[in-house]
CSV table of C-alpha atoms in Angstrom, one decimal:
chain,number,residue,atom,x,y,z
Z,1,UNK,CA,30.8,217.7,141.8
Z,2,UNK,CA,27.5,216.5,140.5
Z,3,UNK,CA,24.8,215.6,143.0
Z,4,UNK,CA,24.0,211.8,143.3
Z,5,UNK,CA,21.0,210.7,141.3
Z,6,UNK,CA,18.0,210.3,143.7
Z,7,UNK,CA,16.1,207.0,143.3
Z,8,UNK,CA,12.6,206.5,144.9
Z,9,UNK,CA,12.5,202.7,145.2
Z,10,UNK,CA,9.0,201.2,145.8
Z,11,UNK,CA,8.4,197.6,146.6
Z,12,UNK,CA,5.7,195.6,148.4
Z,13,UNK,CA,8.4,193.4,149.8
Z,14,UNK,CA,11.9,194.2,151.1
Z,15,UNK,CA,13.9,191.6,152.9
Z,16,UNK,CA,14.3,191.1,155.8
Z,17,UNK,CA,11.3,193.2,156.7
Z,18,UNK,CA,8.8,191.4,154.4
Z,19,UNK,CA,9.5,188.6,151.9
Z,20,UNK,CA,7.5,185.9,150.2
Z,21,UNK,CA,9.9,185.3,147.2
Z,22,UNK,CA,12.4,186.9,144.9
Z,23,UNK,CA,10.8,190.3,145.0
Z,24,UNK,CA,11.8,190.6,148.6
Z,25,UNK,CA,15.4,189.5,147.9
Z,26,UNK,CA,15.7,192.2,145.2
Z,27,UNK,CA,14.2,194.9,147.5
Z,28,UNK,CA,16.7,194.0,150.2
Z,29,UNK,CA,19.8,193.7,148.1
Z,30,UNK,CA,19.7,196.0,145.0
Z,31,UNK,CA,19.4,199.3,146.9
Z,32,UNK,CA,22.6,198.5,148.8
Z,33,UNK,CA,24.5,197.8,145.5
Z,34,UNK,CA,23.1,201.1,144.0
Z,35,UNK,CA,24.1,203.0,147.1
Z,36,UNK,CA,27.6,201.6,146.7
Z,37,UNK,CA,27.7,203.0,143.2
Z,38,UNK,CA,26.9,206.5,144.6
Z,39,UNK,CA,23.1,206.7,144.2
Z,40,UNK,CA,20.9,208.4,146.8
Z,41,UNK,CA,18.4,205.5,147.1
Z,42,UNK,CA,15.3,205.7,149.4
Z,43,UNK,CA,13.3,202.5,149.8
Z,44,UNK,CA,9.6,202.8,150.6
Z,45,UNK,CA,7.3,199.9,151.5
Z,46,UNK,CA,4.1,199.3,153.6
Z,47,UNK,CA,4.3,199.0,157.4
Z,48,UNK,CA,3.0,195.5,157.8
Z,49,UNK,CA,2.0,194.0,161.1
Z,50,UNK,CA,5.6,192.9,161.9
Z,51,UNK,CA,6.7,196.6,161.6
Z,52,UNK,CA,3.7,198.0,163.6
Z,53,UNK,CA,4.4,195.5,166.4
Z,54,UNK,CA,8.0,196.8,166.8
Z,55,UNK,CA,11.0,195.8,164.6
Z,56,UNK,CA,14.6,196.2,165.8
Z,57,UNK,CA,16.2,199.4,164.5
Z,58,UNK,CA,12.9,200.7,163.1
Z,59,UNK,CA,11.6,204.0,164.6
Z,60,UNK,CA,8.4,205.9,164.3
Z,61,UNK,CA,8.7,209.2,162.4
Z,62,UNK,CA,7.2,212.4,163.9
Z,63,UNK,CA,5.0,213.3,160.9
Z,64,UNK,CA,1.5,212.8,159.6
Z,65,UNK,CA,0.9,212.1,156.0
Z,66,UNK,CA,-2.3,213.6,154.5
Z,67,UNK,CA,-2.9,211.4,151.5
Z,68,UNK,CA,-5.4,212.8,149.0
Z,69,UNK,CA,-7.8,210.1,147.6
Z,70,UNK,CA,-11.2,210.2,145.9
Z,71,UNK,CA,-12.7,209.2,149.2
Z,72,UNK,CA,-11.2,212.3,150.9
Z,73,UNK,CA,-7.9,212.8,152.7
Z,74,UNK,CA,-6.7,209.6,154.4
Z,75,UNK,CA,-4.2,210.1,157.3
Z,76,UNK,CA,-1.1,207.9,157.5
Z,77,UNK,CA,2.1,207.7,159.6
Z,78,UNK,CA,5.5,206.4,158.8
Z,79,UNK,CA,8.4,204.5,160.3
Z,80,UNK,CA,12.0,204.6,159.3
Z,81,UNK,CA,15.0,202.3,159.4
Z,82,UNK,CA,17.9,201.2,157.4
Z,83,UNK,CA,18.6,198.1,155.2
Z,84,UNK,CA,20.8,195.8,157.5
Z,85,UNK,CA,24.5,196.4,157.0
Z,86,UNK,CA,24.0,199.6,155.1
Z,87,UNK,CA,23.2,203.3,155.2
Z,88,UNK,CA,20.2,202.9,152.8
Z,89,UNK,CA,17.1,204.4,154.4
Z,90,UNK,CA,13.8,202.4,154.4
Z,91,UNK,CA,10.5,204.2,155.0
Z,92,UNK,CA,7.4,202.3,156.0
Z,93,UNK,CA,4.0,203.7,155.1
Z,94,UNK,CA,1.8,203.1,158.2
Z,95,UNK,CA,-2.0,202.9,157.8
Z,96,UNK,CA,-3.5,200.7,160.4
Z,97,UNK,CA,-6.7,199.7,158.5
Z,98,UNK,CA,-4.8,198.8,155.3
Z,99,UNK,CA,-1.5,197.3,156.2
Z,100,UNK,CA,-1.6,196.1,159.8
Z,101,UNK,CA,-2.9,192.6,158.8
Z,102,UNK,CA,-1.8,189.0,159.2
Z,103,UNK,CA,-0.6,188.6,155.6
Z,104,UNK,CA,1.0,190.8,152.9
Z,105,UNK,CA,-1.4,189.8,150.2
Z,106,UNK,CA,-4.6,187.9,149.6
Z,107,UNK,CA,-7.3,190.5,150.5
Z,108,UNK,CA,-10.2,191.7,148.4
Z,109,UNK,CA,-9.1,195.3,148.7
Z,110,UNK,CA,-5.4,194.6,147.7
Z,111,UNK,CA,-5.6,196.9,144.7
Z,112,UNK,CA,-6.8,199.8,147.0
Z,113,UNK,CA,-4.2,199.0,149.6
Z,114,UNK,CA,-1.3,199.2,147.2
Z,115,UNK,CA,-2.8,202.2,145.3
Z,116,UNK,CA,-2.9,204.0,148.6
Z,117,UNK,CA,0.7,202.9,149.3
Z,118,UNK,CA,1.8,204.2,145.9
Z,119,UNK,CA,0.2,207.6,146.4
Z,120,UNK,CA,1.4,207.9,150.0
Z,121,UNK,CA,5.0,207.3,148.9
Z,122,UNK,CA,4.9,210.7,147.0
Z,123,UNK,CA,3.4,212.4,150.1
Z,124,UNK,CA,6.2,211.0,152.1
Z,125,UNK,CA,8.9,212.5,149.8
Z,126,UNK,CA,7.2,215.9,150.1
Z,127,UNK,CA,7.0,215.6,153.9
Z,128,UNK,CA,10.8,214.9,154.2
Z,129,UNK,CA,11.5,217.5,151.4
Z,130,UNK,CA,13.3,215.0,149.2
Z,131,UNK,CA,12.6,215.1,145.4
Z,132,UNK,CA,13.4,211.9,143.4
Z,133,UNK,CA,15.0,212.0,140.0
Z,134,UNK,CA,13.8,208.5,139.1
Z,135,UNK,CA,10.9,206.4,140.4
Z,136,UNK,CA,11.8,202.7,140.4
Z,137,UNK,CA,8.6,200.6,140.9
Z,138,UNK,CA,8.4,196.9,141.2
Z,139,UNK,CA,5.6,194.6,140.0
Z,140,UNK,CA,1.9,195.5,140.0
Z,141,UNK,CA,1.8,196.6,143.6
Z,142,UNK,CA,3.7,199.8,143.0
Z,143,UNK,CA,2.6,200.3,139.4
Z,144,UNK,CA,-0.1,202.8,140.6
Z,145,UNK,CA,2.8,205.1,141.4
Z,146,UNK,CA,3.9,204.9,137.8
Z,147,UNK,CA,0.4,205.7,136.5
Z,148,UNK,CA,-0.1,208.6,138.9
Z,149,UNK,CA,3.3,210.1,138.1
Z,150,UNK,CA,2.6,210.1,134.4
Z,151,UNK,CA,-0.9,211.5,134.6
Z,152,UNK,CA,-2.2,213.5,137.6
Z,153,UNK,CA,1.3,213.9,139.0
Z,154,UNK,CA,2.3,216.0,136.0
Z,155,UNK,CA,0.0,218.8,137.3
Z,156,UNK,CA,2.6,219.4,140.0
Z,157,UNK,CA,5.9,221.0,138.8
Z,158,UNK,CA,7.7,219.1,141.5
Z,159,UNK,CA,7.4,215.9,139.4
Z,160,UNK,CA,8.3,217.4,136.0
Z,161,UNK,CA,11.3,215.5,134.6
Z,162,UNK,CA,11.1,212.6,137.1
Z,163,UNK,CA,11.8,209.4,135.1
Z,164,UNK,CA,10.3,206.0,135.8
Z,165,UNK,CA,11.5,202.4,135.6
Z,166,UNK,CA,9.1,199.5,136.0
Z,167,UNK,CA,10.6,196.1,136.9
Z,168,UNK,CA,8.5,193.0,136.2
Z,169,UNK,CA,9.4,190.2,138.6
Z,170,UNK,CA,6.5,187.9,137.6
Z,171,UNK,CA,4.2,188.8,134.7
Z,172,UNK,CA,1.6,186.3,135.8
Z,173,UNK,CA,0.4,188.4,138.8
Z,174,UNK,CA,-1.2,191.4,137.2
Z,175,UNK,CA,-3.2,193.3,139.9
Z,176,UNK,CA,-6.7,193.5,138.4
Z,177,UNK,CA,-9.1,196.1,139.8
Z,178,UNK,CA,-12.3,198.0,138.9
Z,179,UNK,CA,-12.2,201.3,137.1
Z,180,UNK,CA,-13.2,203.0,140.3
Z,181,UNK,CA,-9.6,202.7,141.4
Z,182,UNK,CA,-8.7,205.7,139.2
Z,183,UNK,CA,-11.3,207.8,141.0
Z,184,UNK,CA,-9.6,206.8,144.2
Z,185,UNK,CA,-6.2,207.8,142.8
Z,186,UNK,CA,-7.8,211.0,141.4
Z,187,UNK,CA,-6.5,210.6,137.9
Z,188,UNK,CA,-8.0,210.5,134.4
Z,189,UNK,CA,-6.8,208.3,131.6
Z,190,UNK,CA,-8.1,206.0,128.8
Z,191,UNK,CA,-8.6,202.3,128.8
Z,192,UNK,CA,-6.1,199.8,127.3
Z,193,UNK,CA,-7.1,197.1,124.9
Z,194,UNK,CA,-5.5,194.6,127.4
Z,195,UNK,CA,-8.2,195.6,129.9
Z,196,UNK,CA,-11.8,194.3,129.9
Z,197,UNK,CA,-14.6,196.9,130.1
Z,198,UNK,CA,-14.5,198.6,133.5
Z,199,UNK,CA,-11.3,196.8,134.5
Z,200,UNK,CA,-7.9,198.1,135.4
Z,201,UNK,CA,-4.8,195.9,135.0
Z,202,UNK,CA,-2.0,197.4,137.0
Z,203,UNK,CA,0.7,195.2,135.4
Z,204,UNK,CA,-0.3,196.4,132.0
Z,205,UNK,CA,-0.5,200.0,133.3
Z,206,UNK,CA,3.1,199.9,134.6
Z,207,UNK,CA,4.2,198.6,131.2
Z,208,UNK,CA,2.2,201.2,129.3
Z,209,UNK,CA,3.1,204.3,131.4
Z,210,UNK,CA,6.8,203.7,132.5
Z,211,UNK,CA,9.6,205.3,130.6
Z,212,UNK,CA,11.7,202.2,130.8
Z,213,UNK,CA,10.6,198.6,131.6
Z,214,UNK,CA,12.8,195.7,132.6
Z,215,UNK,CA,12.5,192.1,133.7
Z,216,UNK,CA,14.9,190.1,135.9
Z,217,UNK,CA,16.7,188.2,133.1
Z,218,UNK,CA,17.4,188.8,129.4
Z,219,UNK,CA,15.7,185.6,128.3
Z,220,UNK,CA,12.6,186.3,130.3
Z,221,UNK,CA,12.4,189.7,128.6
Z,222,UNK,CA,12.3,187.9,125.2
Z,223,UNK,CA,9.9,185.2,126.4
Z,224,UNK,CA,7.2,187.6,127.7
Z,225,UNK,CA,6.9,189.1,124.2
Z,226,UNK,CA,5.6,185.8,122.9
Z,227,UNK,CA,2.0,184.5,123.1
Z,228,UNK,CA,3.2,181.5,125.2
Z,229,UNK,CA,5.1,183.6,127.8
Z,230,UNK,CA,3.2,186.9,127.6
Z,231,UNK,CA,0.3,186.2,129.9
Z,232,UNK,CA,-2.0,188.1,127.5
Z,233,UNK,CA,0.2,191.2,127.6
Z,234,UNK,CA,2.7,190.1,124.9
Z,235,UNK,CA,1.2,192.6,122.3
Z,236,UNK,CA,1.7,195.5,124.7
Z,237,UNK,CA,5.2,194.3,125.5
Z,238,UNK,CA,6.1,194.0,121.8
Z,239,UNK,CA,4.8,197.6,121.4
Z,240,UNK,CA,7.2,198.7,124.1
Z,241,UNK,CA,10.1,196.4,123.1
Z,242,UNK,CA,12.4,199.3,122.4
Z,243,UNK,CA,12.2,200.3,126.1
Z,244,UNK,CA,12.2,196.7,127.4
Z,245,UNK,CA,15.4,195.3,128.9
Z,246,UNK,CA,16.5,192.3,130.9
Z,247,UNK,CA,18.9,192.5,133.9
Z,248,UNK,CA,19.7,189.4,135.9
Z,249,UNK,CA,19.0,189.5,139.6
Z,250,UNK,CA,22.1,189.2,141.7
Z,251,UNK,CA,23.0,187.1,144.8
Z,252,UNK,CA,23.7,188.5,148.2
Z,253,UNK,CA,27.3,187.3,148.6
Z,254,UNK,CA,27.3,188.2,152.3
Z,255,UNK,CA,24.5,185.8,153.0
Z,256,UNK,CA,25.4,183.1,150.5
Z,257,UNK,CA,29.1,182.4,150.9
Z,258,UNK,CA,30.3,178.9,151.6
Z,259,UNK,CA,33.6,180.2,153.0
Z,260,UNK,CA,31.8,182.1,155.8
Z,261,UNK,CA,28.3,180.6,156.1
Z,262,UNK,CA,27.7,180.0,159.9
Z,263,UNK,CA,25.0,177.5,159.0
Z,264,UNK,CA,27.5,175.0,157.6
Z,265,UNK,CA,29.5,172.4,159.5
Z,266,UNK,CA,32.7,173.3,157.7
Z,267,UNK,CA,33.6,176.1,155.4
Z,268,UNK,CA,35.0,175.7,151.9
Z,269,UNK,CA,35.7,177.6,148.7
Z,270,UNK,CA,36.9,176.9,145.2
Z,271,UNK,CA,40.5,176.5,146.4
Z,272,UNK,CA,39.6,174.2,149.3
Z,273,UNK,CA,36.8,171.8,148.2
Z,274,UNK,CA,37.9,169.0,150.5
Z,275,UNK,CA,35.8,170.4,153.3
Z,276,UNK,CA,32.7,170.1,151.1
Z,277,UNK,CA,32.7,166.4,151.8
Z,278,UNK,CA,32.0,167.3,155.5
Z,279,UNK,CA,28.8,169.2,154.4
Z,280,UNK,CA,27.8,166.2,152.3
Z,281,UNK,CA,28.2,163.8,155.3
Z,282,UNK,CA,26.3,166.2,157.5
Z,283,UNK,CA,23.5,166.4,155.0
Z,284,UNK,CA,23.1,162.7,154.8
Z,285,UNK,CA,23.1,162.4,158.6
Z,286,UNK,CA,20.6,165.2,159.0
Z,287,UNK,CA,18.1,163.9,156.5
Z,288,UNK,CA,18.6,160.2,157.5
Z,289,UNK,CA,20.2,158.9,154.3
Z,290,UNK,CA,23.0,156.2,154.3
Z,291,UNK,CA,26.4,157.8,154.4
Z,292,UNK,CA,27.6,156.4,151.2
Z,293,UNK,CA,30.6,158.5,149.9
Z,294,UNK,CA,30.4,158.3,146.1
Z,295,UNK,CA,26.7,158.1,145.4
Z,296,UNK,CA,25.4,161.3,143.7
Z,297,UNK,CA,23.0,163.3,145.9
Z,298,UNK,CA,20.4,165.2,143.9
Z,299,UNK,CA,18.3,167.9,145.5
Z,300,UNK,CA,15.3,170.1,144.9
Z,301,UNK,CA,14.4,173.2,147.0
Z,302,UNK,CA,11.3,174.8,145.7
Z,303,UNK,CA,7.9,176.4,146.2
Z,304,UNK,CA,5.7,173.4,145.2
Z,305,UNK,CA,3.5,174.8,142.6
Z,306,UNK,CA,2.7,174.6,138.9
Z,307,UNK,CA,5.3,177.1,137.7
Z,308,UNK,CA,8.1,174.9,138.9
Z,309,UNK,CA,7.5,172.0,136.5
Z,310,UNK,CA,7.0,169.4,139.2
Z,311,UNK,CA,4.7,167.2,137.2
Z,312,UNK,CA,7.9,166.1,135.4
Z,313,UNK,CA,9.4,164.8,138.7
Z,314,UNK,CA,7.1,161.8,139.6
Z,315,UNK,CA,8.2,159.4,136.8
Z,316,UNK,CA,11.7,160.9,136.8
Z,317,UNK,CA,12.2,160.1,140.5
Z,318,UNK,CA,10.8,156.7,140.0
Z,319,UNK,CA,13.5,155.9,137.5
Z,320,UNK,CA,16.2,157.7,139.5
Z,321,UNK,CA,15.4,155.9,142.7
Z,322,UNK,CA,15.3,152.5,140.9
Z,323,UNK,CA,18.9,153.1,139.8
Z,324,UNK,CA,18.1,153.4,136.1
Z,325,UNK,CA,21.2,155.7,135.9
Z,326,UNK,CA,23.1,154.1,138.7
Z,327,UNK,CA,22.7,154.4,142.5
Z,328,UNK,CA,21.5,157.9,143.7
Z,329,UNK,CA,20.1,159.7,146.6
Z,330,UNK,CA,17.5,162.5,146.6
Z,331,UNK,CA,16.4,165.3,149.0
Z,332,UNK,CA,13.5,167.6,148.5
Z,333,UNK,CA,12.6,170.7,150.6
Z,334,UNK,CA,9.5,172.7,150.0
Z,335,UNK,CA,5.8,173.3,150.5
Z,336,UNK,CA,2.8,174.3,148.4
Z,337,UNK,CA,0.1,172.5,146.4
Z,338,UNK,CA,-1.2,169.4,148.1
Z,339,UNK,CA,-0.8,167.3,145.0
Z,340,UNK,CA,3.0,167.9,144.9
Z,341,UNK,CA,3.4,167.6,148.6
Z,342,UNK,CA,1.7,164.2,148.5
Z,343,UNK,CA,3.7,163.0,145.5
Z,344,UNK,CA,7.0,163.7,147.2
Z,345,UNK,CA,5.9,162.3,150.5
Z,346,UNK,CA,4.7,159.1,149.0
Z,347,UNK,CA,7.9,158.6,146.9
Z,348,UNK,CA,10.0,159.3,150.0
Z,349,UNK,CA,8.0,156.7,152.0
Z,350,UNK,CA,8.5,154.1,149.3
Z,351,UNK,CA,12.2,154.8,148.8
Z,352,UNK,CA,13.1,155.7,152.4
Z,353,UNK,CA,16.6,154.4,152.2
Z,354,UNK,CA,17.4,156.6,149.2
Z,355,UNK,CA,15.1,159.7,149.4
Z,356,UNK,CA,13.9,162.2,152.0
Z,357,UNK,CA,11.2,164.8,151.6
Z,358,UNK,CA,10.9,167.7,154.0
Z,359,UNK,CA,7.5,169.2,153.4
Z,360,UNK,CA,7.2,172.6,155.0
Z,361,UNK,CA,9.7,175.0,156.5
Z,362,UNK,CA,13.0,173.7,158.0
Z,363,UNK,CA,15.3,176.5,159.2
Z,364,UNK,CA,18.9,175.9,158.4
Z,365,UNK,CA,18.4,172.9,156.1
Z,366,UNK,CA,18.5,174.8,152.8
Z,367,UNK,CA,22.2,175.9,153.1
Z,368,UNK,CA,23.2,172.3,154.0
Z,369,UNK,CA,21.4,171.0,151.0
Z,370,UNK,CA,23.1,173.5,148.7
Z,371,UNK,CA,26.5,172.7,150.2
Z,372,UNK,CA,26.0,168.9,150.5
Z,373,UNK,CA,24.3,167.9,147.3
Z,374,UNK,CA,26.0,167.1,144.1
Z,375,UNK,CA,23.2,168.2,141.7
Z,376,UNK,CA,20.4,170.7,142.0
Z,377,UNK,CA,17.2,170.3,140.0
Z,378,UNK,CA,15.0,173.2,138.6
Z,379,UNK,CA,12.7,171.8,135.8
Z,380,UNK,CA,10.6,175.0,135.7
Z,381,UNK,CA,7.9,175.7,133.2
Z,382,UNK,CA,9.0,179.4,133.4
Z,383,UNK,CA,11.4,181.2,135.7
Z,384,UNK,CA,11.8,185.0,135.4
Z,385,UNK,CA,15.2,184.7,137.1
Z,386,UNK,CA,15.6,182.1,139.7
Z,387,UNK,CA,17.9,182.2,142.7
Z,388,UNK,CA,18.3,178.5,143.6
Z,389,UNK,CA,20.6,177.8,140.6
Z,390,UNK,CA,22.9,180.7,141.5
Z,391,UNK,CA,23.2,179.6,145.2
Z,392,UNK,CA,23.7,176.0,144.1
Z,393,UNK,CA,26.6,176.9,141.8
Z,394,UNK,CA,28.2,179.1,144.4
Z,395,UNK,CA,28.0,176.2,146.9
Z,396,UNK,CA,29.4,173.6,144.4
Z,397,UNK,CA,26.1,171.9,143.6
Z,398,UNK,CA,25.8,171.5,139.8
Z,399,UNK,CA,22.4,172.7,138.5
Z,400,UNK,CA,20.2,170.6,136.1
Z,401,UNK,CA,17.6,173.1,134.8
Z,402,UNK,CA,15.1,173.7,132.0
Z,403,UNK,CA,16.5,176.4,129.7
Z,404,UNK,CA,13.9,179.1,130.3
Z,405,UNK,CA,14.1,182.6,131.6
Z,406,UNK,CA,17.0,183.3,134.0
Z,407,UNK,CA,17.9,179.6,134.1
Z,408,UNK,CA,18.9,179.8,130.4
Z,409,UNK,CA,21.0,182.9,131.2
Z,410,UNK,CA,22.9,181.5,134.2
Z,411,UNK,CA,23.3,177.8,133.5
Z,412,UNK,CA,25.3,176.9,130.4
Z,413,UNK,CA,25.0,173.2,129.3
Z,414,UNK,CA,28.3,171.3,129.9
Z,415,UNK,CA,30.0,174.4,131.3
Z,416,UNK,CA,28.4,175.4,134.5
Z,417,UNK,CA,25.6,172.8,134.6
Z,418,UNK,CA,23.2,170.8,132.5
Z,419,UNK,CA,20.1,172.1,130.7
Z,420,UNK,CA,17.2,170.8,128.6
Z,421,UNK,CA,14.7,172.6,126.4
Z,422,UNK,CA,11.6,170.4,125.9
Z,423,UNK,CA,9.1,170.5,128.8
Z,424,UNK,CA,9.0,166.7,129.1
Z,425,UNK,CA,10.0,163.8,131.3
Z,426,UNK,CA,12.3,162.5,128.6
Z,427,UNK,CA,14.2,165.7,128.2
Z,428,UNK,CA,14.7,166.0,132.0
Z,429,UNK,CA,15.7,162.4,132.3
Z,430,UNK,CA,18.3,162.8,129.5
Z,431,UNK,CA,19.9,165.8,131.3
Z,432,UNK,CA,20.0,163.8,134.6
Z,433,UNK,CA,21.6,160.9,132.8
Z,434,UNK,CA,24.2,163.1,131.2
Z,435,UNK,CA,25.0,164.6,134.6
Z,436,UNK,CA,25.2,161.4,136.6
Z,437,UNK,CA,27.3,159.8,133.8
Z,438,UNK,CA,30.0,162.5,134.0
Z,439,UNK,CA,29.8,162.4,137.8
Z,440,UNK,CA,30.4,158.7,137.9
Z,441,UNK,CA,33.0,158.2,135.1
Z,442,UNK,CA,34.7,161.5,134.5
Z,443,UNK,CA,35.4,163.2,137.8
Z,444,UNK,CA,38.0,165.7,136.5
Z,445,UNK,CA,35.4,167.0,134.0
Z,446,UNK,CA,32.9,167.1,136.8
Z,447,UNK,CA,35.2,169.2,138.9
Z,448,UNK,CA,35.7,171.6,136.0
Z,449,UNK,CA,31.9,172.1,135.7
Z,450,UNK,CA,31.7,172.6,139.4
Z,451,UNK,CA,34.6,175.1,139.4
Z,452,UNK,CA,33.1,177.1,136.5
Z,453,UNK,CA,29.8,177.5,138.5
Z,454,UNK,CA,31.6,178.4,141.7
Z,455,UNK,CA,33.6,181.1,140.0
Z,456,UNK,CA,30.7,182.7,138.0
Z,457,UNK,CA,29.9,186.3,138.9
Z,458,UNK,CA,26.3,186.8,140.1
Z,459,UNK,CA,27.0,189.8,142.3
Z,460,UNK,CA,24.5,192.6,142.8
Z,461,UNK,CA,27.3,195.0,141.8
Z,462,UNK,CA,27.2,193.7,138.2
Z,463,UNK,CA,23.4,194.0,138.1
Z,464,UNK,CA,23.4,197.5,139.7
Z,465,UNK,CA,25.5,198.8,136.8
Z,466,UNK,CA,22.7,197.7,134.5
Z,467,UNK,CA,20.1,199.6,136.5
Z,468,UNK,CA,22.3,202.6,136.5
Z,469,UNK,CA,22.1,202.7,132.8
Z,470,UNK,CA,18.3,202.3,132.9
Z,471,UNK,CA,18.0,205.3,135.2
Z,472,UNK,CA,19.9,207.4,132.8
Z,473,UNK,CA,17.7,206.3,129.9
Z,474,UNK,CA,14.5,206.9,131.9
Z,475,UNK,CA,15.6,210.5,132.8
Z,476,UNK,CA,16.7,211.2,129.2
Z,477,UNK,CA,13.4,209.9,127.8
Z,478,UNK,CA,11.4,212.0,130.3
Z,479,UNK,CA,13.3,215.1,129.4
Z,480,UNK,CA,12.6,214.4,125.8
Z,481,UNK,CA,8.9,214.0,126.5
Z,482,UNK,CA,8.7,216.9,128.8
C-alpha cells in the first residue's frame, strides 16, 4: 500500500489558535479535511503570545531549532498540539523576540519575522525527521518558504522533488521588504519586474517560484489576472495562468450547523423550518426591534472597511428604512473604519424603531443574525471567497451580493440568492427590491430560493478533493523540472 502523501502546511493563522479573518478559518479546517482523505498533513505556524502563555492541549517540545540566517544561527523552540477534534498535528515555532508580541501583524520587522518562521519550518521537519512531499504555503507570510525551497533549498538533496503550492487568500496584502531579506534567508536570486529597485515583494515571489498557484474561488482567480483586480501583479499572474487555479473555501459544518448550533434558541433544518421563526423573534428581542412577524429583516455582518463596498450602503439604507420597497428592519454587526462605524451608528439612531447597529464585538450575536434574518447583504468591491454568504445560506438567510470573486461562484441570482454586477447604489437597490418583492408577494418562490441555499454543498470535503489534485500536479511538475 502506498505511503500517504506528506503535506507541510504553513500559515500565519490557524483557527482557533490565531485568527483575524478567512486565512485562519482555512488553516483550521482544510488540514482536517485533507487528513480525512488520507494525507499526512503537518501544520506549522508561529507561537504567538497566546501559545507562549499556555494554551490548552499545547505542549512544549524537547528540542532546540538552530535556524541558519545571514545574521548567524538563531535558536528557536517549538510547541505541539492538534487541531481540535482531529489527529492533525500543529507545530508552533517559538522565538520569543519575534513572535511573543501583542498582535499577529503590524510591526516594522514583519517581513523578517515571517521569513524566519518560513526557514524555521524546514528546520523543524529535519528535527522531527519528517520529509514533506509537498509544501503548501498560504499568503505572503509563508511565501519565503516557497522562495527558499526553490533556490537555496535545492542544494540539499533532502528537498529534491518536493513540490510547492501557493494559495492566495488576498492579493492586496503583498509583504514588501528590502533586498536584504534575501541575505537574511541566505539565498541568491534575480529581481522581478514587479519589484522596485532594492525591493522584495513576497506575494509576487510566491507566485513566481511555486509549482502551482491557487486562489480561494474560481472567479477571483480570473479577476486577479486583470488590471482592475490584479493589484499590479496581473502581468505575472497571466504569465503563470497555466498553473493558476481557483478552489472555493469550504465551511466548517461542525461549527456552522443550524440543527445543532448551541448558540441558537431553537434548532432547525431544511425539513423543519418552523423553528426558524423562533430565532427570528429572538433576534428582534435581542437587538431591540419590534417583533413584527412578516416584515423582512435584512442584515450585514462585516469588517467595516473599503473592500466591503460599504459606501453603497448609506443611501440604500435611507431608502430601505423609509419603506421605499415596503416595511423592513435592518441589523448590522461589525467594526473597522470610523467613517463606516459613524455612518451606521447615525442611521441606527435616526431609525431606532427599524434598525440596530452593533459596532464592535458581540459574542453570540452573529449566529442569531444568520438564523433570524431573512436577507444577508454583501455588496463587496472584491471578495476572494467570502464566508458570510455561505453561512447565511446554510442558516436560511437569503444572500444579496455583488457578483464578484467567491460571491459570484456561490450565489446564483434567483436560485440561491440575488446578485448584482455594477458597483453602484442603483444596482444594489434593484437587487434589494427584487428580493423584498418576492419575499412579500411570492412566499413559495422565496421558500424555494431559501431551500436551494440551505441544501448547497460548501463542505471542506469537496474543496479538499481539489487540493488533492493540486498536490499531484505540483509533484509532477517538480519531478519534470528536477
